[in-house]
Amino acid sequence: MTDFQFMQKAQPTVALFVSDLHLQAALPRTTAAFLAFLQSHATRTQQLYLLGDIFEYWAGDDDLVTPYNQQIADALKALQAQGVELFWMAGNRDFLVGQDFARAAGLTLLPDPHVITAAGRTLALAHGDAQCTDDQAYMAFRAQVRQPAYQQQFLAMPLAQRKAIIEGIRKNSQDANQSKEMAIMDVNADAIAALFAQTGTDVLIHGHTHRPALHRLADGKLRYVLPDWEYDVEAPRGGWISLTADGVLHRHDVSGDEIA
Ligand SMILES: [Mn+2]
């Protein structure tokens, strides 16, 4: 190992960014991989940013009665107890996470988008679904379900009824996604430009599209896309982005190795 490599490895991690784990009891290997991540890589960072769709769905914070959900909250809380700051941004599947879950998991809820400054870098964070503006049906659905009045009405229903409704939406969504043009499912370039203008940043990290990449835009801005996680398949997918103290962003693959 050269001195240069040693110096690079010696840079402490300031922040980790993950999204789109789609955690659910039906995916035990994905769940185990995330719990292992929380007990390994995540213990060596100052901050962990959970950028949406960590859960496959969230019916309301009273669903912490489900042991699986409590197990995830406990694991996050244990990490926070070790001194790691946890931040949570809603995805399109788990946007009903509220203050009760935040307390149970020891994390701080963030708006979407959100701008952070860490290791001398100013970064915009987003889940990414709000920038998929070509998908007009989804944008209409999003506008409806993100209204506080709609959410209050929904959360007033019994938990079992809420879960049944969500299961129905998920089934319809899976059917619709299979027939949609792939291009519609990605972010819209104008929406990304608007996000950069709104936040006054040059770097964006988002998930949602399951198209992990680093896009160097024509105007010099950088768009990092997080991978989704799925370990319950033959070729597992996963990974994250890290920010080290020297202000460098690193993309990590499913094994944790840095993507050059
Ligand atoms: Mn999503």
PDB file of C-alpha atoms and ligand atoms in Angstrom:
ATOM      1  CA  MET A   1       0.000   0.000   0.000  1.00  0.00           C
ATOM      2  CA  THR A   2       1.389   3.417  -0.928  1.00  0.00           C
ATOM      3  CA  ASP A   3       1.369   6.401   1.413  1.00  0.00           C
ATOM      4  CA  PHE A   4      -1.264   8.028  -0.778  1.00  0.00           C
ATOM      5  CA  GLN A   5      -3.629   5.067  -0.422  1.00  0.00           C
ATOM      6  CA  PHE A   6      -3.007   5.005   3.293  1.00  0.00           C
ATOM      7  CA  MET A   7      -3.913   8.690   3.611  1.00  0.00           C
ATOM      8  CA  GLN A   8      -7.098   8.140   1.646  1.00  0.00           C
ATOM      9  CA  LYS A   9      -8.144   5.249   3.838  1.00  0.00           C
ATOM     10  CA  ALA A  10      -7.368   7.263   6.966  1.00  0.00           C
ATOM     11  CA  GLN A  11     -10.020   9.881   6.194  1.00  0.00           C
ATOM     12  CA  PRO A  12     -12.785   9.499   8.763  1.00  0.00           C
ATOM     13  CA  THR A  13     -16.330   9.172   7.504  1.00  0.00           C
ATOM     14  CA  VAL A  14     -18.571  12.131   8.297  1.00  0.00           C
ATOM     15  CA  ALA A  15     -21.839  11.007   6.722  1.00  0.00           C
ATOM     16  CA  LEU A  16     -23.436   7.982   5.082  1.00  0.00           C
ATOM     17  CA  PHE A  17     -26.421   8.161   2.723  1.00  0.00           C
ATOM     18  CA  VAL A  18     -28.742   5.232   1.951  1.00  0.00           C
ATOM     19  CA  SER A  19     -32.223   4.861   0.506  1.00  0.00           C
ATOM     20  CA  ASP A  20     -34.683   2.418  -1.032  1.00  0.00           C
ATOM     21  CA  LEU A  21     -34.082  -0.573   1.202  1.00  0.00           C
ATOM     22  CA  HIS A  22     -37.782  -1.453   0.962  1.00  0.00           C
ATOM     23  CA  LEU A  23     -37.485  -3.300   4.276  1.00  0.00           C
ATOM     24  CA  GLN A  24     -40.175  -5.881   4.915  1.00  0.00           C
ATOM     25  CA  ALA A  25     -40.437  -9.124   6.834  1.00  0.00           C
ATOM     26  CA  ALA A  26     -40.766 -11.008   3.531  1.00  0.00           C
ATOM     27  CA  LEU A  27     -37.146 -10.069   2.671  1.00  0.00           C
ATOM     28  CA  PRO A  28     -35.071 -11.545   5.519  1.00  0.00           C
ATOM     29  CA  ARG A  29     -31.677 -11.295   3.771  1.00  0.00           C
ATOM     30  CA  THR A  30     -32.227  -7.640   2.878  1.00  0.00           C
ATOM     31  CA  THR A  31     -33.230  -7.002   6.474  1.00  0.00           C
ATOM     32  CA  ALA A  32     -30.168  -8.849   7.783  1.00  0.00           C
ATOM     33  CA  ALA A  33     -27.909  -6.884   5.430  1.00  0.00           C
ATOM     34  CA  PHE A  34     -29.292  -3.593   6.722  1.00  0.00           C
ATOM     35  CA  LEU A  35     -28.962  -4.651  10.374  1.00  0.00           C
ATOM     36  CA  ALA A  36     -25.350  -5.700   9.655  1.00  0.00           C
ATOM     37  CA  PHE A  37     -24.737  -2.326   7.970  1.00  0.00           C
ATOM     38  CA  LEU A  38     -26.047  -0.549  11.081  1.00  0.00           C
ATOM     39  CA  GLN A  39     -23.649  -2.568  13.250  1.00  0.00           C
ATOM     40  CA  SER A  40     -20.594  -2.115  11.027  1.00  0.00           C
ATOM     41  CA  HIS A  41     -20.181   0.767   8.571  1.00  0.00           C
ATOM     42  CA  ALA A  42     -22.790   2.951  10.237  1.00  0.00           C
ATOM     43  CA  THR A  43     -20.996   2.840  13.601  1.00  0.00           C
ATOM     44  CA  ARG A  44     -18.000   4.571  11.989  1.00  0.00           C
ATOM     45  CA  THR A  45     -19.789   7.685  10.767  1.00  0.00           C
ATOM     46  CA  GLN A  46     -20.945  10.841  12.530  1.00  0.00           C
ATOM     47  CA  GLN A  47     -24.220  11.055  10.634  1.00  0.00           C
ATOM     48  CA  LEU A  48     -26.472   8.596   8.828  1.00  0.00           C
ATOM     49  CA  TYR A  49     -29.004   9.910   6.315  1.00  0.00           C
ATOM     50  CA  LEU A  50     -31.929   7.608   5.478  1.00  0.00           C
ATOM     51  CA  LEU A  51     -33.313   9.093   2.260  1.00  0.00           C
ATOM     52  CA  GLY A  52     -36.652   7.426   1.756  1.00  0.00           C
ATOM     53  CA  ASP A  53     -38.320   4.078   1.136  1.00  0.00           C
ATOM     54  CA  ILE A  54     -36.385   2.500   3.969  1.00  0.00           C
ATOM     55  CA  PHE A  55     -39.626   0.599   4.600  1.00  0.00           C
ATOM     56  CA  GLU A  56     -41.590  -1.028   1.799  1.00  0.00           C
ATOM     57  CA  TYR A  57     -44.555   0.766   3.297  1.00  0.00           C
ATOM     58  CA  TRP A  58     -45.567   2.467   6.531  1.00  0.00           C
ATOM     59  CA  ALA A  59     -49.181   2.447   7.625  1.00  0.00           C
ATOM     60  CA  GLY A  60     -48.678   4.785  10.593  1.00  0.00           C
ATOM     61  CA  ASP A  61     -46.516   4.985  13.703  1.00  0.00           C
ATOM     62  CA  ASP A  62     -48.973   2.779  15.643  1.00  0.00           C
ATOM     63  CA  ASP A  63     -47.632  -0.038  13.436  1.00  0.00           C
ATOM     64  CA  LEU A  64     -44.645  -0.113  15.803  1.00  0.00           C
ATOM     65  CA  VAL A  65     -46.720  -2.845  17.487  1.00  0.00           C
ATOM     66  CA  THR A  66     -45.540  -5.095  14.651  1.00  0.00           C
ATOM     67  CA  PRO A  67     -42.377  -6.785  15.995  1.00  0.00           C
ATOM     68  CA  TYR A  68     -40.569  -6.409  12.652  1.00  0.00           C
ATOM     69  CA  ASN A  69     -41.032  -2.631  12.687  1.00  0.00           C
ATOM     70  CA  GLN A  70     -40.013  -2.404  16.330  1.00  0.00           C
ATOM     71  CA  GLN A  71     -36.890  -4.422  15.548  1.00  0.00           C
ATOM     72  CA  ILE A  72     -35.825  -1.883  12.905  1.00  0.00           C
ATOM     73  CA  ALA A  73     -36.588   1.037  15.226  1.00  0.00           C
ATOM     74  CA  ASP A  74     -34.585  -0.617  18.009  1.00  0.00           C
ATOM     75  CA  ALA A  75     -31.598  -1.151  15.708  1.00  0.00           C
ATOM     76  CA  LEU A  76     -31.640   2.501  14.654  1.00  0.00           C
ATOM     77  CA  LYS A  77     -32.026   3.632  18.258  1.00  0.00           C
ATOM     78  CA  ALA A  78     -29.051   1.473  19.292  1.00  0.00           C
ATOM     79  CA  LEU A  79     -26.923   3.194  16.658  1.00  0.00           C
ATOM     80  CA  GLN A  80     -28.043   6.629  17.856  1.00  0.00           C
ATOM     81  CA  ALA A  81     -27.177   5.590  21.431  1.00  0.00           C
ATOM     82  CA  GLN A  82     -23.603   5.051  20.202  1.00  0.00           C
ATOM     83  CA  GLY A  83     -23.446   8.720  19.212  1.00  0.00           C
ATOM     84  CA  VAL A  84     -24.379   8.578  15.529  1.00  0.00           C
ATOM     85  CA  GLU A  85     -26.838  11.283  14.422  1.00  0.00           C
ATOM     86  CA  LEU A  86     -29.702   9.803  12.395  1.00  0.00           C
ATOM     87  CA  PHE A  87     -31.769  11.708   9.835  1.00  0.00           C
ATOM     88  CA  TRP A  88     -34.837  10.499   7.996  1.00  0.00           C
ATOM     89  CA  MET A  89     -36.409  11.770   4.789  1.00  0.00           C
ATOM     90  CA  ALA A  90     -39.741  10.341   3.671  1.00  0.00           C
ATOM     91  CA  GLY A  91     -39.972   8.263   0.541  1.00  0.00           C
ATOM     92  CA  ASN A  92     -43.077   7.646  -1.521  1.00  0.00           C
ATOM     93  CA  ARG A  93     -43.714   4.442   0.436  1.00  0.00           C
ATOM     94  CA  ASP A  94     -42.961   5.446   4.006  1.00  0.00           C
ATOM     95  CA  PHE A  95     -44.082   9.084   4.071  1.00  0.00           C
ATOM     96  CA  LEU A  96     -46.457   8.381   6.960  1.00  0.00           C
ATOM     97  CA  VAL A  97     -43.534   8.030   9.355  1.00  0.00           C
ATOM     98  CA  GLY A  98     -44.099  10.570  12.111  1.00  0.00           C
ATOM     99  CA  GLN A  99     -42.721  11.818  15.403  1.00  0.00           C
ATOM    100  CA  ASP A 100     -43.559   8.645  17.351  1.00  0.00           C
ATOM    101  CA  PHE A 101     -41.387   6.547  15.051  1.00  0.00           C
ATOM    102  CA  ALA A 102     -38.725   9.276  15.061  1.00  0.00           C
ATOM    103  CA  ARG A 103     -38.593   9.128  18.858  1.00  0.00           C
ATOM    104  CA  ALA A 104     -38.550   5.328  18.923  1.00  0.00           C
ATOM    105  CA  ALA A 105     -35.724   5.184  16.376  1.00  0.00           C
ATOM    106  CA  GLY A 106     -33.776   8.159  17.736  1.00  0.00           C
ATOM    107  CA  LEU A 107     -33.829  10.088  14.494  1.00  0.00           C
ATOM    108  CA  THR A 108     -34.664  13.542  13.170  1.00  0.00           C
ATOM    109  CA  LEU A 109     -37.233  13.957  10.384  1.00  0.00           C
ATOM    110  CA  LEU A 110     -36.102  16.059   7.417  1.00  0.00           C
ATOM    111  CA  PRO A 111     -38.175  17.861   4.775  1.00  0.00           C
ATOM    112  CA  ASP A 112     -37.727  16.979   1.092  1.00  0.00           C
ATOM    113  CA  PRO A 113     -35.612  18.539  -0.315  1.00  0.00           C
ATOM    114  CA  HIS A 114     -33.123  19.404   2.390  1.00  0.00           C
ATOM    115  CA  VAL A 115     -29.711  21.089   2.243  1.00  0.00           C
ATOM    116  CA  ILE A 116     -26.871  20.061   4.528  1.00  0.00           C
ATOM    117  CA  THR A 117     -23.342  21.345   5.034  1.00  0.00           C
ATOM    118  CA  ALA A 118     -20.865  18.709   6.167  1.00  0.00           C
ATOM    119  CA  ALA A 119     -17.109  18.282   5.709  1.00  0.00           C
ATOM    120  CA  GLY A 120     -17.107  21.663   3.966  1.00  0.00           C
ATOM    121  CA  ARG A 121     -19.557  20.492   1.306  1.00  0.00           C
ATOM    122  CA  THR A 122     -23.043  21.853   0.714  1.00  0.00           C
ATOM    123  CA  LEU A 123     -25.311  19.073  -0.535  1.00  0.00           C
ATOM    124  CA  ALA A 124     -28.953  18.909  -1.544  1.00  0.00           C
ATOM    125  CA  LEU A 125     -30.755  15.746  -0.456  1.00  0.00           C
ATOM    126  CA  ALA A 126     -34.042  14.466  -1.890  1.00  0.00           C
ATOM    127  CA  HIS A 127     -35.845  11.172  -2.157  1.00  0.00           C
ATOM    128  CA  GLY A 128     -36.320  11.754  -5.880  1.00  0.00           C
ATOM    129  CA  ASP A 129     -39.984  10.964  -6.465  1.00  0.00           C
ATOM    130  CA  ALA A 130     -40.974  14.648  -6.544  1.00  0.00           C
ATOM    131  CA  GLN A 131     -38.664  15.130  -9.543  1.00  0.00           C
ATOM    132  CA  CYS A 132     -40.315  12.359 -11.591  1.00  0.00           C
ATOM    133  CA  THR A 133     -42.676  14.945 -13.031  1.00  0.00           C
ATOM    134  CA  ASP A 134     -43.219  13.084 -16.330  1.00  0.00           C
ATOM    135  CA  ASP A 135     -45.272  10.570 -14.365  1.00  0.00           C
ATOM    136  CA  GLN A 136     -48.371  12.742 -14.132  1.00  0.00           C
ATOM    137  CA  ALA A 137     -50.560  10.063 -12.550  1.00  0.00           C
ATOM    138  CA  TYR A 138     -48.019   9.593  -9.771  1.00  0.00           C
ATOM    139  CA  MET A 139     -47.606  13.360  -9.247  1.00  0.00           C
ATOM    140  CA  ALA A 140     -51.396  13.687  -8.803  1.00  0.00           C
ATOM    141  CA  PHE A 141     -51.389  10.805  -6.309  1.00  0.00           C
ATOM    142  CA  ARG A 142     -48.438  12.380  -4.465  1.00  0.00           C
ATOM    143  CA  ALA A 143     -50.138  15.778  -4.233  1.00  0.00           C
ATOM    144  CA  GLN A 144     -53.164  14.093  -2.663  1.00  0.00           C
ATOM    145  CA  VAL A 145     -51.459  11.848  -0.125  1.00  0.00           C
ATOM    146  CA  ARG A 146     -48.988  14.474   1.077  1.00  0.00           C
ATOM    147  CA  GLN A 147     -51.799  16.786   2.256  1.00  0.00           C
ATOM    148  CA  PRO A 148     -51.973  16.914   6.076  1.00  0.00           C
ATOM    149  CA  ALA A 149     -55.789  16.720   6.021  1.00  0.00           C
ATOM    150  CA  TYR A 150     -55.686  13.604   3.847  1.00  0.00           C
ATOM    151  CA  GLN A 151     -53.138  11.996   6.149  1.00  0.00           C
ATOM    152  CA  GLN A 152     -55.145  12.830   9.281  1.00  0.00           C
ATOM    153  CA  GLN A 153     -58.221  11.242   7.769  1.00  0.00           C
ATOM    154  CA  PHE A 154     -56.252   8.174   6.689  1.00  0.00           C
ATOM    155  CA  LEU A 155     -54.525   7.751  10.053  1.00  0.00           C
ATOM    156  CA  ALA A 156     -57.909   7.918  11.799  1.00  0.00           C
ATOM    157  CA  MET A 157     -58.817   4.576  10.222  1.00  0.00           C
ATOM    158  CA  PRO A 158     -58.071   1.322  12.060  1.00  0.00           C
ATOM    159  CA  LEU A 159     -54.546   0.023  11.413  1.00  0.00           C
ATOM    160  CA  ALA A 160     -55.771  -3.167   9.709  1.00  0.00           C
ATOM    161  CA  GLN A 161     -57.898  -1.122   7.303  1.00  0.00           C
ATOM    162  CA  ARG A 162     -54.957   1.168   6.465  1.00  0.00           C
ATOM    163  CA  LYS A 163     -52.749  -1.837   5.744  1.00  0.00           C
ATOM    164  CA  ALA A 164     -55.406  -3.321   3.456  1.00  0.00           C
ATOM    165  CA  ILE A 165     -55.709  -0.047   1.513  1.00  0.00           C
ATOM    166  CA  ILE A 166     -51.922   0.226   1.125  1.00  0.00           C
ATOM    167  CA  GLU A 167     -51.660  -3.377  -0.048  1.00  0.00           C
ATOM    168  CA  GLY A 168     -54.259  -2.557  -2.702  1.00  0.00           C
ATOM    169  CA  ILE A 169     -52.345   0.529  -3.869  1.00  0.00           C
ATOM    170  CA  ARG A 170     -49.102  -1.457  -4.005  1.00  0.00           C
ATOM    171  CA  LYS A 171     -50.667  -4.123  -6.169  1.00  0.00           C
ATOM    172  CA  ASN A 172     -52.083  -1.539  -8.600  1.00  0.00           C
ATOM    173  CA  SER A 173     -48.739   0.288  -8.640  1.00  0.00           C
ATOM    174  CA  GLN A 174     -46.834  -2.896  -9.484  1.00  0.00           C
ATOM    175  CA  ASP A 175     -49.210  -3.585 -12.369  1.00  0.00           C
ATOM    176  CA  ALA A 176     -48.904   0.006 -13.629  1.00  0.00           C
ATOM    177  CA  ASN A 177     -45.101   0.092 -13.380  1.00  0.00           C
ATOM    178  CA  GLN A 178     -44.768  -2.971 -15.581  1.00  0.00           C
ATOM    179  CA  SER A 179     -46.562  -1.281 -18.447  1.00  0.00           C
ATOM    180  CA  LYS A 180     -45.090   2.224 -18.084  1.00  0.00           C
ATOM    181  CA  GLU A 181     -42.332   3.510 -20.333  1.00  0.00           C
ATOM    182  CA  MET A 182     -39.042   3.260 -18.432  1.00  0.00           C
ATOM    183  CA  ALA A 183     -38.244   6.880 -19.304  1.00  0.00           C
ATOM    184  CA  ILE A 184     -41.302   8.094 -17.416  1.00  0.00           C
ATOM    185  CA  MET A 185     -40.030   6.483 -14.254  1.00  0.00           C
ATOM    186  CA  ASP A 186     -36.805   8.509 -14.144  1.00  0.00           C
ATOM    187  CA  VAL A 187     -36.345  12.062 -12.916  1.00  0.00           C
ATOM    188  CA  ASN A 188     -37.142  14.965 -15.241  1.00  0.00           C
ATOM    189  CA  ALA A 189     -34.170  17.170 -16.220  1.00  0.00           C
ATOM    190  CA  ASP A 190     -36.131  20.407 -15.742  1.00  0.00           C
ATOM    191  CA  ALA A 191     -37.277  19.283 -12.285  1.00  0.00           C
ATOM    192  CA  ILE A 192     -33.652  18.573 -11.350  1.00  0.00           C
ATOM    193  CA  ALA A 193     -32.595  22.013 -12.640  1.00  0.00           C
ATOM    194  CA  ALA A 194     -35.395  23.585 -10.599  1.00  0.00           C
ATOM    195  CA  LEU A 195     -34.225  21.707  -7.501  1.00  0.00           C
ATOM    196  CA  PHE A 196     -30.660  22.975  -7.958  1.00  0.00           C
ATOM    197  CA  ALA A 197     -31.996  26.519  -8.442  1.00  0.00           C
ATOM    198  CA  GLN A 198     -34.290  26.273  -5.417  1.00  0.00           C
ATOM    199  CA  THR A 199     -31.570  24.919  -3.117  1.00  0.00           C
ATOM    200  CA  GLY A 200     -28.668  26.935  -4.504  1.00  0.00           C
ATOM    201  CA  THR A 201     -26.472  23.831  -4.514  1.00  0.00           C
ATOM    202  CA  ASP A 202     -24.187  22.116  -7.033  1.00  0.00           C
ATOM    203  CA  VAL A 203     -24.500  18.557  -5.728  1.00  0.00           C
ATOM    204  CA  LEU A 204     -27.632  16.461  -5.252  1.00  0.00           C
ATOM    205  CA  ILE A 205     -27.976  13.022  -3.687  1.00  0.00           C
ATOM    206  CA  HIS A 206     -31.240  11.188  -4.266  1.00  0.00           C
ATOM    207  CA  GLY A 207     -32.699   7.710  -4.576  1.00  0.00           C
ATOM    208  CA  HIS A 208     -36.078   6.407  -5.711  1.00  0.00           C
ATOM    209  CA  THR A 209     -35.265   5.566  -9.338  1.00  0.00           C
ATOM    210  CA  HIS A 210     -33.143   2.479  -8.524  1.00  0.00           C
ATOM    211  CA  ARG A 211     -30.660   3.673 -11.152  1.00  0.00           C
ATOM    212  CA  PRO A 212     -27.431   4.129  -9.162  1.00  0.00           C
ATOM    213  CA  ALA A 213     -25.125   6.558 -10.937  1.00  0.00           C
ATOM    214  CA  LEU A 214     -23.091   9.719 -10.806  1.00  0.00           C
ATOM    215  CA  HIS A 215     -24.384  12.126 -13.437  1.00  0.00           C
ATOM    216  CA  ARG A 216     -22.093  15.016 -14.345  1.00  0.00           C
ATOM    217  CA  LEU A 217     -24.497  17.567 -15.779  1.00  0.00           C
ATOM    218  CA  ALA A 218     -23.587  19.990 -18.569  1.00  0.00           C
ATOM    219  CA  ASP A 219     -23.557  22.942 -16.148  1.00  0.00           C
ATOM    220  CA  GLY A 220     -21.011  21.178 -13.921  1.00  0.00           C
ATOM    221  CA  LYS A 221     -23.526  20.128 -11.295  1.00  0.00           C
ATOM    222  CA  LEU A 222     -23.390  16.589  -9.905  1.00  0.00           C
ATOM    223  CA  ARG A 223     -26.360  14.256  -9.411  1.00  0.00           C
ATOM    224  CA  TYR A 224     -25.636  11.185  -7.318  1.00  0.00           C
ATOM    225  CA  VAL A 225     -28.277   8.447  -7.448  1.00  0.00           C
ATOM    226  CA  LEU A 226     -28.380   5.879  -4.653  1.00  0.00           C
ATOM    227  CA  PRO A 227     -28.970   2.179  -5.338  1.00  0.00           C
ATOM    228  CA  ASP A 228     -31.894   0.189  -3.999  1.00  0.00           C
ATOM    229  CA  TRP A 229     -31.218  -2.850  -1.788  1.00  0.00           C
ATOM    230  CA  GLU A 230     -32.365  -6.384  -2.508  1.00  0.00           C
ATOM    231  CA  TYR A 231     -30.441  -9.281  -1.017  1.00  0.00           C
ATOM    232  CA  ASP A 232     -33.173 -11.899  -1.330  1.00  0.00           C
ATOM    233  CA  VAL A 233     -32.243 -12.563  -4.972  1.00  0.00           C
ATOM    234  CA  GLU A 234     -29.413 -14.417  -6.713  1.00  0.00           C
ATOM    235  CA  ALA A 235     -27.486 -11.246  -7.602  1.00  0.00           C
ATOM    236  CA  PRO A 236     -27.907  -8.930  -4.603  1.00  0.00           C
ATOM    237  CA  ARG A 237     -28.147  -5.167  -5.072  1.00  0.00           C
ATOM    238  CA  GLY A 238     -27.258  -2.513  -2.535  1.00  0.00           C
ATOM    239  CA  GLY A 239     -24.731   0.089  -1.554  1.00  0.00           C
ATOM    240  CA  TRP A 240     -24.480   3.612  -0.239  1.00  0.00           C
ATOM    241  CA  ILE A 241     -22.666   6.929  -0.539  1.00  0.00           C
ATOM    242  CA  SER A 242     -20.187   8.188   2.019  1.00  0.00           C
ATOM    243  CA  LEU A 243     -18.759  11.643   2.706  1.00  0.00           C
ATOM    244  CA  THR A 244     -15.307  11.704   4.257  1.00  0.00           C
ATOM    245  CA  ALA A 245     -13.735  14.492   6.311  1.00  0.00           C
ATOM    246  CA  ASP A 246     -11.743  15.716   3.288  1.00  0.00           C
ATOM    247  CA  GLY A 247     -15.057  16.620   1.629  1.00  0.00           C
ATOM    248  CA  VAL A 248     -14.944  13.777  -0.905  1.00  0.00           C
ATOM    249  CA  LEU A 249     -18.074  11.796  -1.799  1.00  0.00           C
ATOM    250  CA  HIS A 250     -17.619   8.068  -2.426  1.00  0.00           C
ATOM    251  CA  ARG A 251     -20.038   5.618  -4.026  1.00  0.00           C
ATOM    252  CA  HIS A 252     -20.041   2.118  -2.510  1.00  0.00           C
ATOM    253  CA  ASP A 253     -21.338  -1.040  -4.162  1.00  0.00           C
ATOM    254  CA  VAL A 254     -23.269  -3.916  -2.645  1.00  0.00           C
ATOM    255  CA  SER A 255     -20.056  -5.261  -1.032  1.00  0.00           C
ATOM    256  CA  GLY A 256     -19.150  -1.861   0.383  1.00  0.00           C
ATOM    257  CA  ASP A 257     -16.282  -1.456  -2.087  1.00  0.00           C
ATOM    258  CA  GLU A 258     -15.777   1.996  -3.531  1.00  0.00           C
ATOM    259  CA  ILE A 259     -16.978   2.484  -7.108  1.00  0.00           C
ATOM    260  CA  ALA A 260     -14.197   4.188  -9.063  1.00  0.00           C
TER     261      ALA A 260
HETATM  262 MN    MN B   1     -39.200   5.724  -3.875  1.00  0.00          MN
END
